[in-house]
mmCIF file of N, CA and C in Angstrom:
data_model
loop_
_atom_site.group_PDB
_atom_site.id
_atom_site.type_symbol
_atom_site.label_atom_id
_atom_site.label_comp_id
_atom_site.label_asym_id
_atom_site.label_seq_id
_atom_site.Cartn_x
_atom_site.Cartn_y
_atom_site.Cartn_z
ATOM 1 N N MET A 1 11.987 -7.941 -7.031
ATOM 2 C CA MET A 1 11.255 -7.716 -5.995
ATOM 3 C C MET A 1 10.238 -8.429 -6.450
ATOM 4 N N ALA A 2 9.461 -9.117 -5.478
ATOM 5 C CA ALA A 2 8.168 -10.224 -5.184
ATOM 6 C C ALA A 2 6.802 -9.039 -4.093
ATOM 7 N N HIS A 3 5.703 -9.550 -4.541
ATOM 8 C CA HIS A 3 4.695 -9.544 -3.870
ATOM 9 C C HIS A 3 3.696 -10.376 -3.849
ATOM 10 N N GLN A 4 3.149 -9.886 -2.838
ATOM 11 C CA GLN A 4 1.840 -10.964 -2.348
ATOM 12 C C GLN A 4 0.533 -10.167 -2.459
ATOM 13 N N LEU A 5 -0.520 -10.731 -2.702
ATOM 14 C CA LEU A 5 -2.168 -10.048 -2.130
ATOM 15 C C LEU A 5 -2.729 -11.022 -2.384
ATOM 16 N N GLU A 6 -3.676 -10.642 -0.694
ATOM 17 C CA GLU A 6 -4.259 -11.615 -0.269
ATOM 18 C C GLU A 6 -5.728 -10.903 0.552
ATOM 19 N N LEU A 7 -6.270 -11.320 0.106
ATOM 20 C CA LEU A 7 -8.005 -10.318 0.698
ATOM 21 C C LEU A 7 -8.303 -11.217 1.997
ATOM 22 N N GLU A 8 -7.966 -10.751 2.989
ATOM 23 C CA GLU A 8 -8.380 -11.512 4.180
ATOM 24 C C GLU A 8 -9.730 -11.545 4.409
ATOM 25 N N SER A 9 -10.503 -12.610 5.314
ATOM 26 C CA SER A 9 -11.828 -12.642 5.559
ATOM 27 C C SER A 9 -12.139 -11.285 6.328
ATOM 28 N N ASP A 10 -11.368 -10.437 6.886
ATOM 29 C CA ASP A 10 -11.872 -9.318 7.327
ATOM 30 C C ASP A 10 -12.335 -8.371 6.297
ATOM 31 N N GLY A 11 -12.224 -8.223 5.514
ATOM 32 C CA GLY A 11 -12.488 -7.774 3.832
ATOM 33 C C GLY A 11 -11.043 -6.374 4.281
ATOM 34 N N ILE A 12 -9.931 -6.498 4.506
ATOM 35 C CA ILE A 12 -8.478 -6.117 4.278
ATOM 36 C C ILE A 12 -7.378 -7.142 3.543
ATOM 37 N N LEU A 13 -7.147 -5.940 2.623
ATOM 38 C CA LEU A 13 -6.057 -6.336 1.685
ATOM 39 C C LEU A 13 -5.008 -6.419 2.272
ATOM 40 N N ARG A 14 -4.081 -7.425 1.711
ATOM 41 C CA ARG A 14 -3.051 -7.004 2.928
ATOM 42 C C ARG A 14 -2.081 -7.440 1.648
ATOM 43 N N LEU A 15 -0.967 -6.741 1.416
ATOM 44 C CA LEU A 15 0.019 -6.405 0.444
ATOM 45 C C LEU A 15 1.726 -6.616 1.115
ATOM 46 N N THR A 16 2.110 -7.523 0.819
ATOM 47 C CA THR A 16 3.707 -7.775 1.437
ATOM 48 C C THR A 16 4.470 -7.651 0.278
ATOM 49 N N PHE A 17 5.649 -7.427 0.618
ATOM 50 C CA PHE A 17 6.669 -6.922 -0.327
ATOM 51 C C PHE A 17 7.873 -7.123 0.143
ATOM 52 N N ILE A 18 8.638 -8.190 -1.006
ATOM 53 C CA ILE A 18 9.759 -8.374 -0.697
ATOM 54 C C ILE A 18 10.746 -7.777 -1.751
ATOM 55 N N GLY A 19 11.647 -7.295 -1.089
ATOM 56 C CA GLY A 19 12.530 -6.742 -1.914
ATOM 57 C C GLY A 19 12.421 -5.650 -2.826
ATOM 58 N N ASP A 20 13.650 -5.116 -3.233
ATOM 59 C CA ASP A 20 13.358 -3.599 -4.078
ATOM 60 C C ASP A 20 12.446 -3.687 -4.987
ATOM 61 N N THR A 21 11.716 -2.702 -5.379
ATOM 62 C CA THR A 21 10.901 -2.599 -6.784
ATOM 63 C C THR A 21 11.300 -1.849 -7.665
ATOM 64 N N ASP A 22 10.906 -2.298 -8.836
ATOM 65 C CA ASP A 22 11.244 -1.775 -10.212
ATOM 66 C C ASP A 22 10.265 -1.284 -11.141
ATOM 67 N N TYR A 23 10.415 -0.879 -12.304
ATOM 68 C CA TYR A 23 9.509 -0.490 -13.071
ATOM 69 C C TYR A 23 8.596 -1.791 -13.405
ATOM 70 N N GLN A 24 9.620 -3.011 -14.079
ATOM 71 C CA GLN A 24 8.654 -4.284 -14.177
ATOM 72 C C GLN A 24 7.967 -4.989 -13.049
ATOM 73 N N GLY A 25 8.307 -4.849 -11.596
ATOM 74 C CA GLY A 25 7.551 -5.546 -10.611
ATOM 75 C C GLY A 25 6.462 -4.062 -10.228
ATOM 76 N N ALA A 26 6.474 -2.767 -10.668
ATOM 77 C CA ALA A 26 5.449 -1.944 -10.471
ATOM 78 C C ALA A 26 4.520 -2.084 -11.022
ATOM 79 N N GLU A 27 4.984 -2.520 -12.119
ATOM 80 C CA GLU A 27 3.763 -3.111 -14.030
ATOM 81 C C GLU A 27 2.961 -4.369 -13.073
ATOM 82 N N LYS A 28 3.519 -5.358 -12.598
ATOM 83 C CA LYS A 28 2.780 -6.459 -12.118
ATOM 84 C C LYS A 28 2.200 -6.253 -11.258
ATOM 85 N N LEU A 29 2.926 -5.284 -9.953
ATOM 86 C CA LEU A 29 1.787 -4.858 -9.120
ATOM 87 C C LEU A 29 0.185 -4.385 -9.245
ATOM 88 N N LEU A 30 0.419 -3.142 -10.154
ATOM 89 C CA LEU A 30 -0.628 -2.613 -10.533
ATOM 90 C C LEU A 30 -1.580 -3.672 -11.270
ATOM 91 N N ALA A 31 -0.906 -4.372 -12.081
ATOM 92 C CA ALA A 31 -1.783 -5.369 -12.835
ATOM 93 C C ALA A 31 -2.437 -6.447 -11.537
ATOM 94 N N ASP A 32 -1.640 -6.623 -10.757
ATOM 95 C CA ASP A 32 -2.494 -7.488 -9.425
ATOM 96 C C ASP A 32 -2.976 -7.097 -8.696
ATOM 97 N N PHE A 33 -3.289 -5.454 -8.489
ATOM 98 C CA PHE A 33 -3.908 -4.994 -7.377
ATOM 99 C C PHE A 33 -5.170 -4.468 -8.572
ATOM 100 N N MET A 34 -5.533 -4.255 -9.465
ATOM 101 C CA MET A 34 -6.688 -3.826 -10.344
ATOM 102 C C MET A 34 -7.688 -4.774 -9.844
ATOM 103 N N PRO A 35 -7.933 -6.073 -10.153
ATOM 104 C CA PRO A 35 -9.183 -6.809 -9.370
ATOM 105 C C PRO A 35 -9.454 -6.680 -8.054
ATOM 106 N N PHE A 36 -8.751 -6.338 -7.260
ATOM 107 C CA PHE A 36 -8.927 -5.934 -5.603
ATOM 108 C C PHE A 36 -10.038 -4.337 -5.956
ATOM 109 N N LEU A 37 -9.090 -3.628 -6.693
ATOM 110 C CA LEU A 37 -9.834 -2.282 -6.857
ATOM 111 C C LEU A 37 -10.833 -1.853 -7.431
ATOM 112 N N GLU A 38 -11.233 -3.066 -8.487
ATOM 113 C CA GLU A 38 -12.491 -3.225 -9.596
ATOM 114 C C GLU A 38 -13.503 -3.492 -8.647
ATOM 115 N N GLN A 39 -13.417 -4.561 -7.528
ATOM 116 C CA GLN A 39 -14.126 -5.079 -6.277
ATOM 117 C C GLN A 39 -14.798 -4.337 -5.412
ATOM 118 N N THR A 40 -14.360 -2.781 -5.510
ATOM 119 C CA THR A 40 -14.925 -2.233 -4.184
ATOM 120 C C THR A 40 -15.156 -0.438 -5.168
ATOM 121 N N THR A 41 -15.702 0.158 -3.989
ATOM 122 C CA THR A 41 -16.836 1.622 -4.141
ATOM 123 C C THR A 41 -15.844 2.537 -3.298
ATOM 124 N N VAL A 42 -16.350 3.535 -3.966
ATOM 125 C CA VAL A 42 -16.019 4.916 -2.598
ATOM 126 C C VAL A 42 -16.678 4.753 -1.417
ATOM 127 N N ASP A 43 -18.061 4.341 -1.673
ATOM 128 C CA ASP A 43 -18.595 4.439 -0.428
ATOM 129 C C ASP A 43 -18.036 2.921 0.487
ATOM 130 N N LYS A 44 -17.662 1.926 0.197
ATOM 131 C CA LYS A 44 -16.739 0.917 0.791
ATOM 132 C C LYS A 44 -15.588 0.905 0.269
ATOM 133 N N PRO A 45 -14.725 1.996 0.532
ATOM 134 C CA PRO A 45 -13.408 1.735 -0.028
ATOM 135 C C PRO A 45 -12.145 0.744 0.468
ATOM 136 N N LEU A 46 -11.290 0.858 -0.135
ATOM 137 C CA LEU A 46 -10.265 -0.852 0.114
ATOM 138 C C LEU A 46 -9.540 -0.636 1.215
ATOM 139 N N LEU A 47 -9.449 -1.281 1.891
ATOM 140 C CA LEU A 47 -8.717 -1.054 3.383
ATOM 141 C C LEU A 47 -7.137 -2.146 3.338
ATOM 142 N N ILE A 48 -5.873 -1.366 3.339
ATOM 143 C CA ILE A 48 -4.721 -2.057 2.776
ATOM 144 C C ILE A 48 -3.805 -1.893 4.164
ATOM 145 N N LEU A 49 -3.535 -3.240 4.466
ATOM 146 C CA LEU A 49 -2.321 -3.683 5.386
ATOM 147 C C LEU A 49 -1.134 -3.830 4.741
ATOM 148 N N TRP A 50 -0.386 -2.812 4.762
ATOM 149 C CA TRP A 50 1.296 -3.279 3.939
ATOM 150 C C TRP A 50 2.215 -3.421 4.897
ATOM 151 N N ASP A 51 2.922 -4.825 4.970
ATOM 152 C CA ASP A 51 3.370 -5.451 5.379
ATOM 153 C C ASP A 51 5.025 -5.099 4.567
ATOM 154 N N ASP A 52 5.894 -4.329 5.461
ATOM 155 C CA ASP A 52 7.231 -3.828 4.627
ATOM 156 C C ASP A 52 8.333 -4.313 5.783
ATOM 157 N N THR A 53 8.032 -5.371 5.618
ATOM 158 C CA THR A 53 9.263 -6.119 6.853
ATOM 159 C C THR A 53 10.445 -6.257 5.872
ATOM 160 N N HIS A 54 9.903 -7.045 5.319
ATOM 161 C CA HIS A 54 11.356 -7.550 3.855
ATOM 162 C C HIS A 54 11.012 -6.635 2.450
ATOM 163 N N GLY A 55 10.407 -5.839 2.772
ATOM 164 C CA GLY A 55 10.540 -4.733 1.926
ATOM 165 C C GLY A 55 12.363 -4.186 1.440
ATOM 166 N N GLY A 56 12.015 -3.370 0.451
ATOM 167 C CA GLY A 56 13.533 -2.679 -0.261
ATOM 168 C C GLY A 56 13.284 -1.546 -0.403
ATOM 169 N N LYS A 57 13.851 -0.843 -1.261
ATOM 170 C CA LYS A 57 13.741 0.186 -2.354
ATOM 171 C C LYS A 57 12.958 0.245 -3.288
ATOM 172 N N ALA A 58 12.174 1.406 -3.761
ATOM 173 C CA ALA A 58 11.128 1.327 -4.698
ATOM 174 C C ALA A 58 11.615 2.883 -5.857
ATOM 175 N N SER A 59 12.198 2.321 -7.007
ATOM 176 C CA SER A 59 12.192 2.825 -7.741
ATOM 177 C C SER A 59 11.011 4.331 -8.129
ATOM 178 N N SER A 60 11.769 4.678 -8.792
ATOM 179 C CA SER A 60 11.068 6.063 -8.913
ATOM 180 C C SER A 60 9.239 5.795 -9.901
ATOM 181 N N ASP A 61 9.362 4.506 -11.043
ATOM 182 C CA ASP A 61 8.559 3.981 -11.734
ATOM 183 C C ASP A 61 7.690 3.820 -10.432
ATOM 184 N N ALA A 62 7.755 2.953 -9.331
ATOM 185 C CA ALA A 62 7.085 2.609 -8.440
ATOM 186 C C ALA A 62 6.826 3.663 -7.404
ATOM 187 N N ARG A 63 7.466 4.648 -7.456
ATOM 188 C CA ARG A 63 6.894 5.427 -6.680
ATOM 189 C C ARG A 63 5.177 5.869 -7.501
ATOM 190 N N LYS A 64 5.639 6.426 -8.580
ATOM 191 C CA LYS A 64 4.279 6.907 -9.072
ATOM 192 C C LYS A 64 3.500 5.706 -9.267
ATOM 193 N N VAL A 65 3.262 4.814 -9.152
ATOM 194 C CA VAL A 65 2.262 3.950 -9.134
ATOM 195 C C VAL A 65 1.517 3.752 -7.913
ATOM 196 N N TYR A 66 2.436 3.894 -6.820
ATOM 197 C CA TYR A 66 1.583 3.575 -5.309
ATOM 198 C C TYR A 66 0.960 5.605 -5.339
ATOM 199 N N ALA A 67 1.325 6.630 -5.953
ATOM 200 C CA ALA A 67 0.761 7.857 -6.194
ATOM 201 C C ALA A 67 -0.366 7.624 -6.864
ATOM 202 N N ASP A 68 -0.281 7.572 -8.062
ATOM 203 C CA ASP A 68 -1.299 7.070 -8.780
ATOM 204 C C ASP A 68 -2.472 6.007 -8.430
ATOM 205 N N LEU A 69 -2.148 4.650 -7.803
ATOM 206 C CA LEU A 69 -3.246 3.889 -6.701
ATOM 207 C C LEU A 69 -3.923 5.112 -5.466
ATOM 208 N N ASN A 70 -3.124 5.701 -4.934
ATOM 209 C CA ASN A 70 -3.467 6.674 -4.050
ATOM 210 C C ASN A 70 -4.366 7.596 -3.848
ATOM 211 N N ARG A 71 -4.559 8.212 -5.239
ATOM 212 C CA ARG A 71 -5.345 9.141 -6.366
ATOM 213 C C ARG A 71 -6.852 8.196 -5.820
ATOM 214 N N ASP A 72 -6.930 7.083 -6.163
ATOM 215 C CA ASP A 72 -8.354 6.701 -6.612
ATOM 216 C C ASP A 72 -9.084 6.635 -5.258
ATOM 217 N N PRO A 73 -10.132 7.323 -5.343
ATOM 218 C CA PRO A 73 -11.351 7.202 -4.232
ATOM 219 C C PRO A 73 -11.551 5.949 -3.405
ATOM 220 N N ARG A 74 -11.196 4.948 -4.099
ATOM 221 C CA ARG A 74 -11.961 3.789 -3.706
ATOM 222 C C ARG A 74 -10.687 3.228 -3.110
ATOM 223 N N ILE A 75 -9.441 3.414 -2.858
ATOM 224 C CA ILE A 75 -8.360 3.536 -1.468
ATOM 225 C C ILE A 75 -8.476 3.991 -0.483
ATOM 226 N N GLY A 76 -8.656 3.278 0.801
ATOM 227 C CA GLY A 76 -9.147 3.806 2.014
ATOM 228 C C GLY A 76 -7.889 3.698 2.773
ATOM 229 N N LYS A 77 -8.412 3.578 3.670
ATOM 230 C CA LYS A 77 -6.964 3.692 4.476
ATOM 231 C C LYS A 77 -6.266 2.605 4.441
ATOM 232 N N VAL A 78 -4.609 3.360 4.306
ATOM 233 C CA VAL A 78 -3.667 2.676 4.219
ATOM 234 C C VAL A 78 -2.459 2.096 5.455
ATOM 235 N N ALA A 79 -2.364 1.126 6.175
ATOM 236 C CA ALA A 79 -1.263 1.022 7.730
ATOM 237 C C ALA A 79 -0.280 0.242 6.897
ATOM 238 N N ILE A 80 0.830 0.640 7.076
ATOM 239 C CA ILE A 80 2.355 0.220 6.618
ATOM 240 C C ILE A 80 2.904 -0.381 7.938
ATOM 241 N N PHE A 81 3.114 -1.427 7.943
ATOM 242 C CA PHE A 81 4.278 -1.209 9.045
ATOM 243 C C PHE A 81 5.372 -2.260 8.638
ATOM 244 N N GLY A 82 6.481 -2.433 9.657
ATOM 245 C CA GLY A 82 7.925 -2.758 9.045
ATOM 246 C C GLY A 82 8.544 -1.921 8.331
ATOM 247 N N ALA A 83 8.125 -0.645 7.590
ATOM 248 C CA ALA A 83 8.909 0.205 6.983
ATOM 249 C C ALA A 83 10.511 0.699 7.929
ATOM 250 N N GLN A 84 10.979 0.520 7.030
ATOM 251 C CA GLN A 84 12.617 1.543 7.722
ATOM 252 C C GLN A 84 12.480 2.497 6.973
ATOM 253 N N ARG A 85 13.443 3.605 7.678
ATOM 254 C CA ARG A 85 13.690 5.128 7.121
ATOM 255 C C ARG A 85 12.823 5.330 5.693
ATOM 256 N N TYR A 86 13.650 4.225 4.988
ATOM 257 C CA TYR A 86 13.530 5.136 3.452
ATOM 258 C C TYR A 86 12.198 4.767 3.424
ATOM 259 N N GLY A 87 11.574 3.729 3.808
ATOM 260 C CA GLY A 87 10.102 3.570 3.434
ATOM 261 C C GLY A 87 9.054 4.541 4.299
ATOM 262 N N ARG A 88 9.431 5.208 4.922
ATOM 263 C CA ARG A 88 8.647 5.972 5.648
ATOM 264 C C ARG A 88 8.549 7.170 4.968
ATOM 265 N N VAL A 89 9.757 7.266 4.670
ATOM 266 C CA VAL A 89 10.083 8.667 3.616
ATOM 267 C C VAL A 89 9.267 8.706 2.293
ATOM 268 N N LEU A 90 9.176 7.707 1.875
ATOM 269 C CA LEU A 90 8.679 7.272 0.585
ATOM 270 C C LEU A 90 6.926 7.283 0.809
ATOM 271 N N GLY A 91 6.639 7.005 1.942
ATOM 272 C CA GLY A 91 5.067 7.359 2.045
ATOM 273 C C GLY A 91 4.279 8.266 2.388
ATOM 274 N N GLU A 92 5.358 9.352 3.228
ATOM 275 C CA GLU A 92 5.048 10.854 3.407
ATOM 276 C C GLU A 92 5.111 11.785 1.782
ATOM 277 N N PHE A 93 5.931 10.593 1.085
ATOM 278 C CA PHE A 93 5.756 11.474 -0.365
ATOM 279 C C PHE A 93 4.730 11.309 -1.089
ATOM 280 N N VAL A 94 4.589 9.930 -0.780
ATOM 281 C CA VAL A 94 3.599 9.489 -1.642
ATOM 282 C C VAL A 94 2.197 10.799 -0.959
ATOM 283 N N LEU A 95 1.969 10.777 0.182
ATOM 284 C CA LEU A 95 0.940 11.703 0.703
ATOM 285 C C LEU A 95 0.846 13.076 0.014
ATOM 286 N N LYS A 96 2.245 13.619 0.117
ATOM 287 C CA LYS A 96 2.088 14.814 -0.303
ATOM 288 C C LYS A 96 1.661 14.997 -1.778
ATOM 289 N N LEU A 97 2.233 14.042 -3.088
ATOM 290 C CA LEU A 97 1.800 13.764 -4.302
ATOM 291 C C LEU A 97 0.612 13.948 -4.776
ATOM 292 N N THR A 98 -0.248 13.452 -3.524
ATOM 293 C CA THR A 98 -1.665 13.138 -3.533
ATOM 294 C C THR A 98 -2.331 13.648 -2.945
ATOM 295 N N GLY A 99 -2.117 14.505 -1.787
ATOM 296 C CA GLY A 99 -2.948 15.440 -1.055
ATOM 297 C C GLY A 99 -3.820 14.457 -0.286
ATOM 298 N N ARG A 100 -3.604 13.539 0.290
ATOM 299 C CA ARG A 100 -4.522 13.053 0.613
ATOM 300 C C ARG A 100 -3.841 12.267 1.807
ATOM 301 N N ASP A 101 -4.562 11.893 3.510
ATOM 302 C CA ASP A 101 -4.110 11.681 4.471
ATOM 303 C C ASP A 101 -4.641 10.333 4.926
ATOM 304 N N ASN A 102 -4.876 9.526 4.595
ATOM 305 C CA ASN A 102 -5.327 8.124 4.319
ATOM 306 C C ASN A 102 -3.810 6.926 4.688
ATOM 307 N N VAL A 103 -2.718 7.495 5.330
ATOM 308 C CA VAL A 103 -1.366 6.265 4.922
ATOM 309 C C VAL A 103 -1.189 6.802 6.654
ATOM 310 N N ARG A 104 -0.793 5.420 7.372
ATOM 311 C CA ARG A 104 -0.342 5.731 8.823
ATOM 312 C C ARG A 104 0.707 4.658 9.029
ATOM 313 N N PHE A 105 1.827 5.036 9.865
ATOM 314 C CA PHE A 105 2.985 3.848 9.831
ATOM 315 C C PHE A 105 2.777 3.358 10.947
ATOM 316 N N PHE A 106 3.328 2.261 11.505
ATOM 317 C CA PHE A 106 3.171 1.085 12.556
ATOM 318 C C PHE A 106 4.329 0.377 12.955
ATOM 319 N N ASN A 107 4.742 0.378 14.442
ATOM 320 C CA ASN A 107 5.668 -0.701 14.507
ATOM 321 C C ASN A 107 5.504 -1.567 14.338
ATOM 322 N N ASN A 108 4.788 -2.491 14.741
ATOM 323 C CA ASN A 108 3.522 -3.840 14.623
ATOM 324 C C ASN A 108 2.008 -3.758 13.871
ATOM 325 N N GLU A 109 2.051 -5.238 13.397
ATOM 326 C CA GLU A 109 0.646 -5.587 12.572
ATOM 327 C C GLU A 109 -0.536 -5.178 13.753
ATOM 328 N N ALA A 110 -0.403 -5.370 14.534
ATOM 329 C CA ALA A 110 -1.419 -5.417 15.787
ATOM 330 C C ALA A 110 -1.747 -4.114 15.638
ATOM 331 N N GLU A 111 -1.130 -3.283 15.974
ATOM 332 C CA GLU A 111 -1.518 -1.847 15.824
ATOM 333 C C GLU A 111 -2.216 -1.163 14.573
ATOM 334 N N ALA A 112 -1.433 -2.008 13.875
ATOM 335 C CA ALA A 112 -1.814 -1.383 11.988
ATOM 336 C C ALA A 112 -3.445 -2.321 11.736
ATOM 337 N N ARG A 113 -3.082 -2.938 12.237
ATOM 338 C CA ARG A 113 -4.760 -3.773 11.604
ATOM 339 C C ARG A 113 -5.721 -2.822 12.366
ATOM 340 N N ALA A 114 -5.462 -2.645 14.168
ATOM 341 C CA ALA A 114 -6.192 -1.956 14.960
ATOM 342 C C ALA A 114 -6.938 -0.762 14.442
ATOM 343 N N TRP A 115 -5.600 0.037 13.968
ATOM 344 C CA TRP A 115 -5.928 1.434 13.208
ATOM 345 C C TRP A 115 -7.006 1.213 11.755
ATOM 346 N N LEU A 116 -6.938 0.408 11.087
ATOM 347 C CA LEU A 116 -7.655 -0.292 9.969
ATOM 348 C C LEU A 116 -9.130 -0.529 10.126
ATOM 349 N N LEU A 117 -9.249 -0.749 11.429
ATOM 350 C CA LEU A 117 -10.598 -1.784 11.611
ATOM 351 C C LEU A 117 -11.245 -0.384 12.432
ATOM 352 N N ALA A 118 -10.731 0.969 12.911
ATOM 353 C CA ALA A 118 -11.811 1.525 13.644
ATOM 354 C C ALA A 118 -12.538 2.201 13.306
#
């Protein structure tokens, strides 16, 4: 699994996945993600644009990392686009596990970005 993180000029953190995510990939994601999270606050939470157009399946370890991150109140809206059915099911699982309602799925990047900035 590979991922890319980029803080865009509008303050949105773009997260792109390529391939499946295993335990090592989840640990690497967490390590790469923390510096961005540490720079934000509950009053100005991090907005995440999740590009899953080339993403694959996530191991149970990866799902736990996603859930743990989403419990953090410094995580704001998360807009996911390009997810296949598996990715959508995973997203619903994370929401139920965390008790939050901050993740939405979109058909394309433009719709996802518009929701984040609304």
